[in-house]
Coordinates of C-alpha atoms and ligand atoms in Angstrom, one line a residue:
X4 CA -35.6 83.7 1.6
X5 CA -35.0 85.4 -1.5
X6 CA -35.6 83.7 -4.7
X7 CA -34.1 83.7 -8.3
X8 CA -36.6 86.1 -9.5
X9 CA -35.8 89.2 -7.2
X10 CA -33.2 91.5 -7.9
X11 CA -30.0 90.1 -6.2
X12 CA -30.3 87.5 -8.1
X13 CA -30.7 89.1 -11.3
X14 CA -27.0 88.0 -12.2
X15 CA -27.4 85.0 -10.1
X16 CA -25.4 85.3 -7.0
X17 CA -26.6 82.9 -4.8
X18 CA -23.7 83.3 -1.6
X19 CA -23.9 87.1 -2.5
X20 CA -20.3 87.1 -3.3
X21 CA -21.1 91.0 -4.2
X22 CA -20.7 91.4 -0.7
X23 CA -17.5 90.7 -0.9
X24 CA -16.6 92.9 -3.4
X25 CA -15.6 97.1 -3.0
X26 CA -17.1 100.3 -4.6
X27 CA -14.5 99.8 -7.2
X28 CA -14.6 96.8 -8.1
X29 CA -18.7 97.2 -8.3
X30 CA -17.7 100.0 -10.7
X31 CA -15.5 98.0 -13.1
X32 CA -17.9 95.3 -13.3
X33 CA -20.7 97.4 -14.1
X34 CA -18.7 99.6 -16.6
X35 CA -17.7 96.4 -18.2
X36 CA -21.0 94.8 -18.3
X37 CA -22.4 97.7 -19.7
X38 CA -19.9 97.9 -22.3
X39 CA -20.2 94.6 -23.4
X40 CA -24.2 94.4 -23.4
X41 CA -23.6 97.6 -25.9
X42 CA -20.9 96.7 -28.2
X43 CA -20.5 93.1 -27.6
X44 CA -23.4 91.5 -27.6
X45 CA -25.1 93.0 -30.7
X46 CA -22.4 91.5 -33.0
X47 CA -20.8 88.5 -31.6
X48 CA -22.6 86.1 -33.0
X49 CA -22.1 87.8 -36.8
X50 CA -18.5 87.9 -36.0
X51 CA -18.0 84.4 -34.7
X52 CA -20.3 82.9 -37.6
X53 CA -17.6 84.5 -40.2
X54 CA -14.5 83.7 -38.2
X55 CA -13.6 87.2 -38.0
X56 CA -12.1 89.3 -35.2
X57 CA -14.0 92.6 -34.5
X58 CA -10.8 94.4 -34.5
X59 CA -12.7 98.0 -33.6
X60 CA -13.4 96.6 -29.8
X61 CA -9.2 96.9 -29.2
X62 CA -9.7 100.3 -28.5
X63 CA -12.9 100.2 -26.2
X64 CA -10.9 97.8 -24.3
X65 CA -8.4 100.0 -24.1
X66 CA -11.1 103.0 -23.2
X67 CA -12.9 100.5 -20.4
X68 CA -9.4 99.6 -19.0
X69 CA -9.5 95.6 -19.6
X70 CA -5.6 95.9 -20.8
X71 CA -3.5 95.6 -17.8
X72 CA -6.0 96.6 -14.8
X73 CA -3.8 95.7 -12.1
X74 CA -0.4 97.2 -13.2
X75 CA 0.4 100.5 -12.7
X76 CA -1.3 103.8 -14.1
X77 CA 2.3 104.7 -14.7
X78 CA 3.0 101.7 -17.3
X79 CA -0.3 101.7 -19.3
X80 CA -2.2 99.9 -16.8
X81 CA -5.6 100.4 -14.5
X82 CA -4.0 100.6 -11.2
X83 CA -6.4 98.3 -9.6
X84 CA -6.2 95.1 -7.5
X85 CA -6.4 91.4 -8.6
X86 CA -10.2 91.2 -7.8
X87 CA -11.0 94.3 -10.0
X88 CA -8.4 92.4 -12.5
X89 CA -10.9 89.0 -12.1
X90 CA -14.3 90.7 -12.8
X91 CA -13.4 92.4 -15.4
X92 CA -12.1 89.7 -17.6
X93 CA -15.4 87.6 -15.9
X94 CA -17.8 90.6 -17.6
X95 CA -15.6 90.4 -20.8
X96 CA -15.7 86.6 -21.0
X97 CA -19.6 86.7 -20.3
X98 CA -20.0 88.0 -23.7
X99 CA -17.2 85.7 -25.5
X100 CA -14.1 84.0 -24.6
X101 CA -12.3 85.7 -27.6
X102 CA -12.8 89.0 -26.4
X103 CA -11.6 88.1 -23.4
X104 CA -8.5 86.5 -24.9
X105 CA -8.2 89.8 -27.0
X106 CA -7.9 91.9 -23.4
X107 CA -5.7 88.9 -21.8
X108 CA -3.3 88.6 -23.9
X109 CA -2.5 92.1 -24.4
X110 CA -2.6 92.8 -21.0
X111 CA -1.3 89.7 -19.2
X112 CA 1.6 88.2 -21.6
X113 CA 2.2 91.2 -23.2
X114 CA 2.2 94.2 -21.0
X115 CA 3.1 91.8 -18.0
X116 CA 6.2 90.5 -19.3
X117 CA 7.4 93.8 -20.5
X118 CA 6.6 95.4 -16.9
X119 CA 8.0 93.4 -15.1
X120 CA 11.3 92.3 -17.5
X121 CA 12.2 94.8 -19.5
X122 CA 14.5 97.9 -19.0
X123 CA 12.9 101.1 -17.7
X124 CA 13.6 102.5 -21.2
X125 CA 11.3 99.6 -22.9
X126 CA 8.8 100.0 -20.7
X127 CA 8.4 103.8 -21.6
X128 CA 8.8 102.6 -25.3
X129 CA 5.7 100.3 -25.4
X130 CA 3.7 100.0 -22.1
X131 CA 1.5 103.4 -22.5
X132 CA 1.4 102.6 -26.1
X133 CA -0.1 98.7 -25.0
X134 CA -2.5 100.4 -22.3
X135 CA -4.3 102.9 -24.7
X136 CA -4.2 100.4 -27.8
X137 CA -2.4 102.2 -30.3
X138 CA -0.3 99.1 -30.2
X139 CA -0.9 95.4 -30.5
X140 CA 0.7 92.8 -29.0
X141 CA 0.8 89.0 -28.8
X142 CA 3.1 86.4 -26.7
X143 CA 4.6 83.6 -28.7
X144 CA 5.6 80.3 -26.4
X145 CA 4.5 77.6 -28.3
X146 CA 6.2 76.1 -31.0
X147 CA 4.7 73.3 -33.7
X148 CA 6.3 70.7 -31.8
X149 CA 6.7 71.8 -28.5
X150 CA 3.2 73.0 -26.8
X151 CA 2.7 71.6 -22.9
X152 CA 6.1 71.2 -23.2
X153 CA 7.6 74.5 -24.0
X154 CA 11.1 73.8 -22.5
X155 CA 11.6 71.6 -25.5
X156 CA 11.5 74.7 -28.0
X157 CA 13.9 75.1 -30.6
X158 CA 13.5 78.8 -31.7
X159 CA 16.6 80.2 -31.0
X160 CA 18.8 83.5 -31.1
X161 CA 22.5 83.8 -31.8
X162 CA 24.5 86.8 -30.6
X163 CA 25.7 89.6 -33.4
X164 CA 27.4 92.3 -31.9
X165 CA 24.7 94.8 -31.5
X166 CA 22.0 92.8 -32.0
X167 CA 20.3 89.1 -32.1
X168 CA 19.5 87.0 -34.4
X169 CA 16.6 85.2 -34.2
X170 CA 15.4 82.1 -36.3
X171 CA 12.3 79.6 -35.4
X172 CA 8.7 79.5 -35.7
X173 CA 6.0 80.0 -33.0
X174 CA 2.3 78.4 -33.7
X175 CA -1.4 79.3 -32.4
X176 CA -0.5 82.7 -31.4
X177 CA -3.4 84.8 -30.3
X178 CA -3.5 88.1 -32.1
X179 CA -0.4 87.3 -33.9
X180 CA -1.9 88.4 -38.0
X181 CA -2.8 91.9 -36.2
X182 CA 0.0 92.8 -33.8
X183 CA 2.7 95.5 -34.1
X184 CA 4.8 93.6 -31.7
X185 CA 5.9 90.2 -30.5
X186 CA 7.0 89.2 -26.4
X187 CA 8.9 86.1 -28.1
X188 CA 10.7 83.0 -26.0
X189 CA 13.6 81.4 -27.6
X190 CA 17.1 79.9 -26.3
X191 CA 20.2 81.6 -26.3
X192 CA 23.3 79.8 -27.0
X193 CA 23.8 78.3 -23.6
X194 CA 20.3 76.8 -24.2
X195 CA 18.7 79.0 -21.8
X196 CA 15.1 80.2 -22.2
X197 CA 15.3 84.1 -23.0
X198 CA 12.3 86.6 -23.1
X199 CA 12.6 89.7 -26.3
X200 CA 10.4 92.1 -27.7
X201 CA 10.3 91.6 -31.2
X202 CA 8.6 94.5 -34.0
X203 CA 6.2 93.5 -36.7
X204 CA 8.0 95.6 -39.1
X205 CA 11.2 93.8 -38.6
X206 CA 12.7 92.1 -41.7
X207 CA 12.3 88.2 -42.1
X208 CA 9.2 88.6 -39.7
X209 CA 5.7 87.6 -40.8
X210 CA 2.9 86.1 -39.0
X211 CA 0.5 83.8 -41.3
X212 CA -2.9 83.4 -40.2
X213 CA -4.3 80.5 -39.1
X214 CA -8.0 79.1 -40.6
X215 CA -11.0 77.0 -40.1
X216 CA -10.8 77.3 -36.4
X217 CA -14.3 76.4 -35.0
X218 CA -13.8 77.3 -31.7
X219 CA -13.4 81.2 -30.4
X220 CA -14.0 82.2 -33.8
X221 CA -14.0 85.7 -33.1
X222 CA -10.3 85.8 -32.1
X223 CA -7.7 86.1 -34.7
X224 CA -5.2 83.6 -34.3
X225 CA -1.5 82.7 -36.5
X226 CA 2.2 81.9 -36.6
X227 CA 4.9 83.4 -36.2
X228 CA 7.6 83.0 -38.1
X229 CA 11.1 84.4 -37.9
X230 CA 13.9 83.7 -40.7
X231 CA 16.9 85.6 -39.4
X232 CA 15.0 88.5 -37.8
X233 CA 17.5 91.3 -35.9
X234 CA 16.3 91.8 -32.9
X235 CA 18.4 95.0 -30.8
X236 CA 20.1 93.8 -27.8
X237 CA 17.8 96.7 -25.6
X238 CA 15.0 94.3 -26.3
X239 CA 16.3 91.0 -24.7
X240 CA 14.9 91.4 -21.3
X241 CA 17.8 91.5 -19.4
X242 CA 17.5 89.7 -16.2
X243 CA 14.8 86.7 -16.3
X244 CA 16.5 83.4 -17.6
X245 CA 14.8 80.0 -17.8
X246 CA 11.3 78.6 -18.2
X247 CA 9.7 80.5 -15.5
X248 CA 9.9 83.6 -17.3
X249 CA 7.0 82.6 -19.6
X250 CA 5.5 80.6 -16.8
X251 CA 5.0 83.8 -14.5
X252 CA 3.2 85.7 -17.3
X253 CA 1.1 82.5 -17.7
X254 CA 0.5 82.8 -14.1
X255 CA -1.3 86.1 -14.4
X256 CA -3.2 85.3 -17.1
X257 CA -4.6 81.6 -15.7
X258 CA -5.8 83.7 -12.8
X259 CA -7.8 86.2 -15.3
X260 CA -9.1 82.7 -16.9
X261 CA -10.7 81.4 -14.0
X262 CA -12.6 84.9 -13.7
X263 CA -13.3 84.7 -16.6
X264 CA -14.9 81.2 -18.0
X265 CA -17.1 82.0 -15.0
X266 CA -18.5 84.9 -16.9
X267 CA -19.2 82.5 -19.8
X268 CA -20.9 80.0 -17.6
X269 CA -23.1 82.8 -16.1
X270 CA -24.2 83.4 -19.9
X271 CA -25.3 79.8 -20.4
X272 CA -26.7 79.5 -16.9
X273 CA -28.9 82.7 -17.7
X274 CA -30.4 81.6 -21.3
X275 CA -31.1 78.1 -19.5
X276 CA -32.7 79.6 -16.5
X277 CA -35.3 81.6 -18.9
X278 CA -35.8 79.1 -21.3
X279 CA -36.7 76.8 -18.7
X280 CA -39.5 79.0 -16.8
X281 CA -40.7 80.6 -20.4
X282 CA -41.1 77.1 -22.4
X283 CA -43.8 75.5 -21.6
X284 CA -43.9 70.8 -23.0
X285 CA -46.9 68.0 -21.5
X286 CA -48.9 71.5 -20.5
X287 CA -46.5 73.4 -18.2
X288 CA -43.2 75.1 -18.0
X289 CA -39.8 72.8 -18.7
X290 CA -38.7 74.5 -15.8
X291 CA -41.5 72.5 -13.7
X292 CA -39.9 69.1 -14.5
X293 CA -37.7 67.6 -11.8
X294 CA -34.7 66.6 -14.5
X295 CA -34.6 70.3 -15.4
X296 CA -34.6 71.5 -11.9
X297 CA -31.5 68.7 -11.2
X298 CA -29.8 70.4 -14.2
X299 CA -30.5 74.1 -13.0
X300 CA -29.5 73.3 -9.7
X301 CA -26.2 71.6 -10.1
X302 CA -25.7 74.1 -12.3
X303 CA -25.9 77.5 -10.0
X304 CA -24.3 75.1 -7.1
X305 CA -21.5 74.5 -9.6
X306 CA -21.4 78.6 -10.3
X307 CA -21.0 79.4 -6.7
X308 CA -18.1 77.0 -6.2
X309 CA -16.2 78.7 -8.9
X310 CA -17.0 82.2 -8.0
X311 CA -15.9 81.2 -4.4
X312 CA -12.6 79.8 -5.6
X313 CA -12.0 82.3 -7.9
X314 CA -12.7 85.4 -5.0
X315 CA -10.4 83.6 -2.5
X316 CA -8.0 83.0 -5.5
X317 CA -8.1 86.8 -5.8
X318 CA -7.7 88.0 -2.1
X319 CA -4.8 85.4 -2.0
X320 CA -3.2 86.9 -5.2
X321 CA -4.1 90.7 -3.5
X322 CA -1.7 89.6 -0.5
X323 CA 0.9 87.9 -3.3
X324 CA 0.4 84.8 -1.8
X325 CA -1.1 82.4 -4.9
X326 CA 1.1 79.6 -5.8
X327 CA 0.9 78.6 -9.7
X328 CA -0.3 75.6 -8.1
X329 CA -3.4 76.8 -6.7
X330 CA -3.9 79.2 -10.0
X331 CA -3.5 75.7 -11.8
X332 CA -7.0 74.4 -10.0
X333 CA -8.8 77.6 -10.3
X334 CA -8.4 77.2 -13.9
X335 CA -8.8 73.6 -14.2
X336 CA -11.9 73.6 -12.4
X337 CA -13.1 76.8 -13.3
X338 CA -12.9 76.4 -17.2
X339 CA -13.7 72.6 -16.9
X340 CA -17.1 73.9 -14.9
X341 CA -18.4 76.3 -18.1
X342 CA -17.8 73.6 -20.1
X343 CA -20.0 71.3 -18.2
X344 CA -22.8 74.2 -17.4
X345 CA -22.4 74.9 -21.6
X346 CA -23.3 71.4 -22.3
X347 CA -26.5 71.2 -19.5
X348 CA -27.7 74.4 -20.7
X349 CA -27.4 73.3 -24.7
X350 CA -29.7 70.3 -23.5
X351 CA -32.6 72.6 -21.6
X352 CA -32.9 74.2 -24.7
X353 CA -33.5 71.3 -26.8
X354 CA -33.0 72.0 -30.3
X355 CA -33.5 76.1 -30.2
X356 CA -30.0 75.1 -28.3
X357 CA -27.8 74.6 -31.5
X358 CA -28.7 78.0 -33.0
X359 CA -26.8 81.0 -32.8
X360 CA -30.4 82.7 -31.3
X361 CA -28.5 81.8 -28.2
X362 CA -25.3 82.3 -26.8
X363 CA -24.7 78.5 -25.8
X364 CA -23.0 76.5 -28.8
X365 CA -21.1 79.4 -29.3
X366 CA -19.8 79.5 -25.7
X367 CA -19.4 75.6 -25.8
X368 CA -17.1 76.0 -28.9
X369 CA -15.1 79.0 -27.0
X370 CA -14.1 76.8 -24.2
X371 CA -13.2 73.9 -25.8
X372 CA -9.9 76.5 -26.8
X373 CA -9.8 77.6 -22.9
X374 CA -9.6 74.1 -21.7
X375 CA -6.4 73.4 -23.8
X376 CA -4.9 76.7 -24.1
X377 CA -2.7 78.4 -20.9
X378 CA -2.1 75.0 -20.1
X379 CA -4.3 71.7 -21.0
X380 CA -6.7 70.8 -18.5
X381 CA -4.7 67.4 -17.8
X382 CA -1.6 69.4 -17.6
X383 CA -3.4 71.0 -14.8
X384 CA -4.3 68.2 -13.1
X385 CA -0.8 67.2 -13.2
X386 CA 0.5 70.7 -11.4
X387 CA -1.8 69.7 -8.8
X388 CA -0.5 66.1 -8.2
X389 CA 3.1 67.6 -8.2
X390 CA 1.9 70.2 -5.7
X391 CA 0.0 67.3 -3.3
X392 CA 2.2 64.9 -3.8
X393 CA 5.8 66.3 -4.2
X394 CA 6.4 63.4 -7.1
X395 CA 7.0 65.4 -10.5
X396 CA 4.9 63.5 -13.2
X397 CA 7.0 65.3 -16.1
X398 CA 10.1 64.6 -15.6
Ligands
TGC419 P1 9.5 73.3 -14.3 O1 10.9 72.7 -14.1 O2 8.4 72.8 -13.4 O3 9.6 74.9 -14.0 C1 10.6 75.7 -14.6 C2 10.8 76.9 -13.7 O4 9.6 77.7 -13.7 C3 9.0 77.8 -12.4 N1 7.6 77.7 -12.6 C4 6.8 78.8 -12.5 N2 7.1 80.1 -12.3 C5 6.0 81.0 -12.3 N3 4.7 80.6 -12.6 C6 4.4 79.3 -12.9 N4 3.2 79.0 -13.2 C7 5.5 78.4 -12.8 N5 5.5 77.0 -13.1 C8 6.8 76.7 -12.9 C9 9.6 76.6 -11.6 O5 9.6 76.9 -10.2 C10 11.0 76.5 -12.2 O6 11.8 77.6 -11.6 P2 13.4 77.4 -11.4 O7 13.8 78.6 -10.6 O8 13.6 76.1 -10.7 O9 14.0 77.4 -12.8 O10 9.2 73.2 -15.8 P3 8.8 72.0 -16.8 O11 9.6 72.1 -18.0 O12 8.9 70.7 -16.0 O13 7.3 72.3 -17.1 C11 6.3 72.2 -16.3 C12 4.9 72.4 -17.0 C13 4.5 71.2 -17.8 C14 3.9 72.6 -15.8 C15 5.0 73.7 -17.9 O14 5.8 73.5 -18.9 C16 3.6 74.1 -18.3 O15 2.9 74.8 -17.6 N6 3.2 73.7 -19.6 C17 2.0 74.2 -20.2 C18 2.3 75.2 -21.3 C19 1.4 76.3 -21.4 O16 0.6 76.6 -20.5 N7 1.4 77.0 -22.5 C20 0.6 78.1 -22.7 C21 1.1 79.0 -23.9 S1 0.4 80.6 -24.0 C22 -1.2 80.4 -24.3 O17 -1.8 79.4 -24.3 C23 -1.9 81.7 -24.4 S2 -3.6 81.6 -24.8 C24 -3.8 83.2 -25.1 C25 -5.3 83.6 -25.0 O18 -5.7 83.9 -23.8 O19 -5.8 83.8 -26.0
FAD420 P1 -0.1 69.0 -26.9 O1 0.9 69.5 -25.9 O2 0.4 68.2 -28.0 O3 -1.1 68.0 -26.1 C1 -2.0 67.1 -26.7 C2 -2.6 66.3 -25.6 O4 -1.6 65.6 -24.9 C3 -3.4 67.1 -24.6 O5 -4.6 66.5 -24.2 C4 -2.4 67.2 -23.4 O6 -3.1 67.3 -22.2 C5 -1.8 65.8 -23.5 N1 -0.5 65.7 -22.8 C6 0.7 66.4 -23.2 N2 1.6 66.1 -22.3 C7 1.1 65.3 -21.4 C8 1.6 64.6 -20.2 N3 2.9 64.9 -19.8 N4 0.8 63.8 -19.5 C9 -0.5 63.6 -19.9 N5 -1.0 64.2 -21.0 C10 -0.2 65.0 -21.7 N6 0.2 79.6 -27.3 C11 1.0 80.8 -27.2 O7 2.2 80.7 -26.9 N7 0.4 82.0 -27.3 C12 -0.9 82.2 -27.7 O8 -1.3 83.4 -27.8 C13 -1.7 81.1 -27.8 N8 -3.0 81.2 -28.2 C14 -3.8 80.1 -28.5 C15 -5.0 80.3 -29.1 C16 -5.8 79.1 -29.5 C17 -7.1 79.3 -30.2 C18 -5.2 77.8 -29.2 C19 -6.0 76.6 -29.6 C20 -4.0 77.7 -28.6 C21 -3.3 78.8 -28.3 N9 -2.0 78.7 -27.8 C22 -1.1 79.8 -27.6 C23 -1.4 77.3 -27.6 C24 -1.8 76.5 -26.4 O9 -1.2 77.0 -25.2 C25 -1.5 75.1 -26.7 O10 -2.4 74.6 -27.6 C26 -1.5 74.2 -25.4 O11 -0.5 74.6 -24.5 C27 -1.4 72.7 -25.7 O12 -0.4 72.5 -26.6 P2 -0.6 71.6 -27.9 O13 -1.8 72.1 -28.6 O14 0.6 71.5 -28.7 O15 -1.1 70.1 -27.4

């Protein structure tokens, strides 16, 4: 039996999920993880402590191929499957939620919308533009008022010959202060839910940042605010109408999330695991004492779950068989678990626990966004009842 100190453990995969993985997606991880223990790790906590986004790393996501990794080479994206997709954004998320979020949103409701909505010509426009990181994009759904219930928005465009005109105001948008372009949602004047590109540049556009944030601190976060902004008809996407425009980009990033706050959990379960076996209370190590073995060993049981959701998540999204539904629980559960293992892990390390010499309170913080954001973890729960029990608890 092999134990936690030998090497296939050293990243602690207790089923050996690795197994289950292919040469390539062995290769992204390890690309990723590498990149991150070199250029993420140094700095994020110096970053997180001033609220400020490390702006530089867009490009090395860029260079690593964290922005779009399943969409096509063609379109600014890696080319890869779903699984390669799910590590990748785990390795990211390992170091920080925000630089995950940074790599999501860019590649999942920004690049994804535009691939799969917009005219050939768009694409060409922005996709390998998005997928090298010359530009920067964000995804604006939710409104001041309107936030698990997006359908309720009131930003709206208005038809103007050649053009749109769009008016309305968009709120916690990731990467909004930074990005040269907007994929915006507003109703048209039937009242349906349309999908646009919209340019930073564009007159009556500005996008105010938001501060004292004390959670995922190293991601930049704002408005956006539109006050008559002409938008060119050749950037409404054409063809998607309706709520589950948005809702099939949030899809594809919900599915990177549960990678991903598995990454973060990994972090916390690590520092825990060596704090416990190298501090030493009543004359041996902390690690010794059955509470901290309970905590340890829920913990990695907890891990395994996830990663085994999350990898069947990914062969069922290879095949294009996962239903939002089932997307919904991997998230829930997934993000919900870090959380949890965040907490435990703050407590093994007593008091060294609430200092930035370890990852955890900074991790803890992080996920308190992922819970709520891409859909609250009750709004969730609530897919899940629809999906079990057919009764729709919204409506
Ligand atoms: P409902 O009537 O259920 O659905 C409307 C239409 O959409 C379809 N649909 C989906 N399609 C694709 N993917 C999904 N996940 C879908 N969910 C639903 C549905 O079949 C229907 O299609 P059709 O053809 O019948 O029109 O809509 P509803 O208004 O009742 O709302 C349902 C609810 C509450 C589940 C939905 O509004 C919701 O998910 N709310 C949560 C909002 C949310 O997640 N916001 C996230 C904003 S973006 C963000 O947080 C980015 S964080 C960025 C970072 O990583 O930093
Ligand atoms: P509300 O919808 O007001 O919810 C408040 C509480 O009420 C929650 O607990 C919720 O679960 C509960 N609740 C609401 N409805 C129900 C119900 N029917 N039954 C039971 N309970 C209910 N959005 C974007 O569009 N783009 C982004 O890039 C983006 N980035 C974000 C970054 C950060 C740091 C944060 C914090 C948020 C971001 N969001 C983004 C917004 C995010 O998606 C919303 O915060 C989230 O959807 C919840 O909306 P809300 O904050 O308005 O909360």
């Amino acid at each position: 039996m092999a134990s936690a100190k030998t090497d296939k453990f050293q990243f602690h995969d207790y089923y050996l999920v690795d197994d289950l993985l292919n040469d390539d997606h062995r290769l992204a991880r390890e690309a990723v993880r590498e990149w991150v223990k070199q250029e993420v790790s140094p700095i994020i906590e110096e970053y997180s402590e001033k609220a400020q986004c490390p702006q530089h790393l867009f490009k090395g996501l860029a260079e690593i191929g964290a922005f779009g990794p399943s969409l096509p080479v063609k379109y600014g994206g890696g080319g890869m499957d779903e699984i390669a997709y799910g590590v990748i954004m785990q390795e990211l998320e390992r170091g920080d939620s925000g630089i995950r979020s940074m790599a999501s949103v860019q590649g999942s409701l920004v690049m994804y919308p535009i691939y799969r909505y917009a005219s050939e010509e768009q694409k060409m426009k922005y996709l390998p533009k998005l997928g090298s990181g010359e530009f920067i994009g964000c995804f604006g759904l939710t409104e001041p008022d309107h936030g698990s219930n997006p359908a309720g928005m009131v930003t709206n465009i208005k038809d103007d010959g050649d053009a749109y005109i769009l008016n309305g105001a968009k709120m916690w948008i990731t990467n909004s202060p930074v990005a040269d372009l907007a994929v915006v949602w507003a109703k048209d004047e039937e009242g349906k839910i349309r999908g646009m590109v919209v340019e930073s540049g564009s007159k009556g556009f500005s996008a105010p940042e938001i501060h004292g944030k004390l959670s995922l601190r190293a991601s930049i976060t704002g408005e956006l605010v539109f006050e008559d902004v002409r938008v060119p008809k050749e950037n409404v996407f054409p063809e998607i109408k309706g709520l589950k425009g948005p809702l099939s980009c949030l899809s594809k990033a919900r599915y990177g999330i549960a990678w991903g706050a598995i990454g973060a959990a990994l972090d916390c379960y690590d520092s825990a695991l060596r704090y416990s076996i190298e501090r030493e209370q009543f004359g041996k190590p902390i690690g010794g004492f059955q509470l901290t073995q309970k905590k340890l060993a829920e913990m990695i049981t907890e891990i395994t779950k996830a990663q085994l959701l999350a990898w069947r998540l990914g062969t069922l999204a290879n095949d294009g068989k996962a239903s939002p539904a089932q997307i919904s629980m991997a998230k829930r559960n997934n993000v919900n678990m870090a959380l949890e293992i965040a907490r435990e892990a703050r407590q093994i390390h007593g008091g060294m626990g609430i200092t930035n010499e370890y990852p955890i309170m900074r991790h803890m913080m992080n996920l308190e966004t992922v819970l709520t954001y891409e859909g609250t973890h009750d709004i969730h729960l609530l897919i899940t009842g629809m999906d079990v029990t057919g009764l729709n608890a919204f409506k």
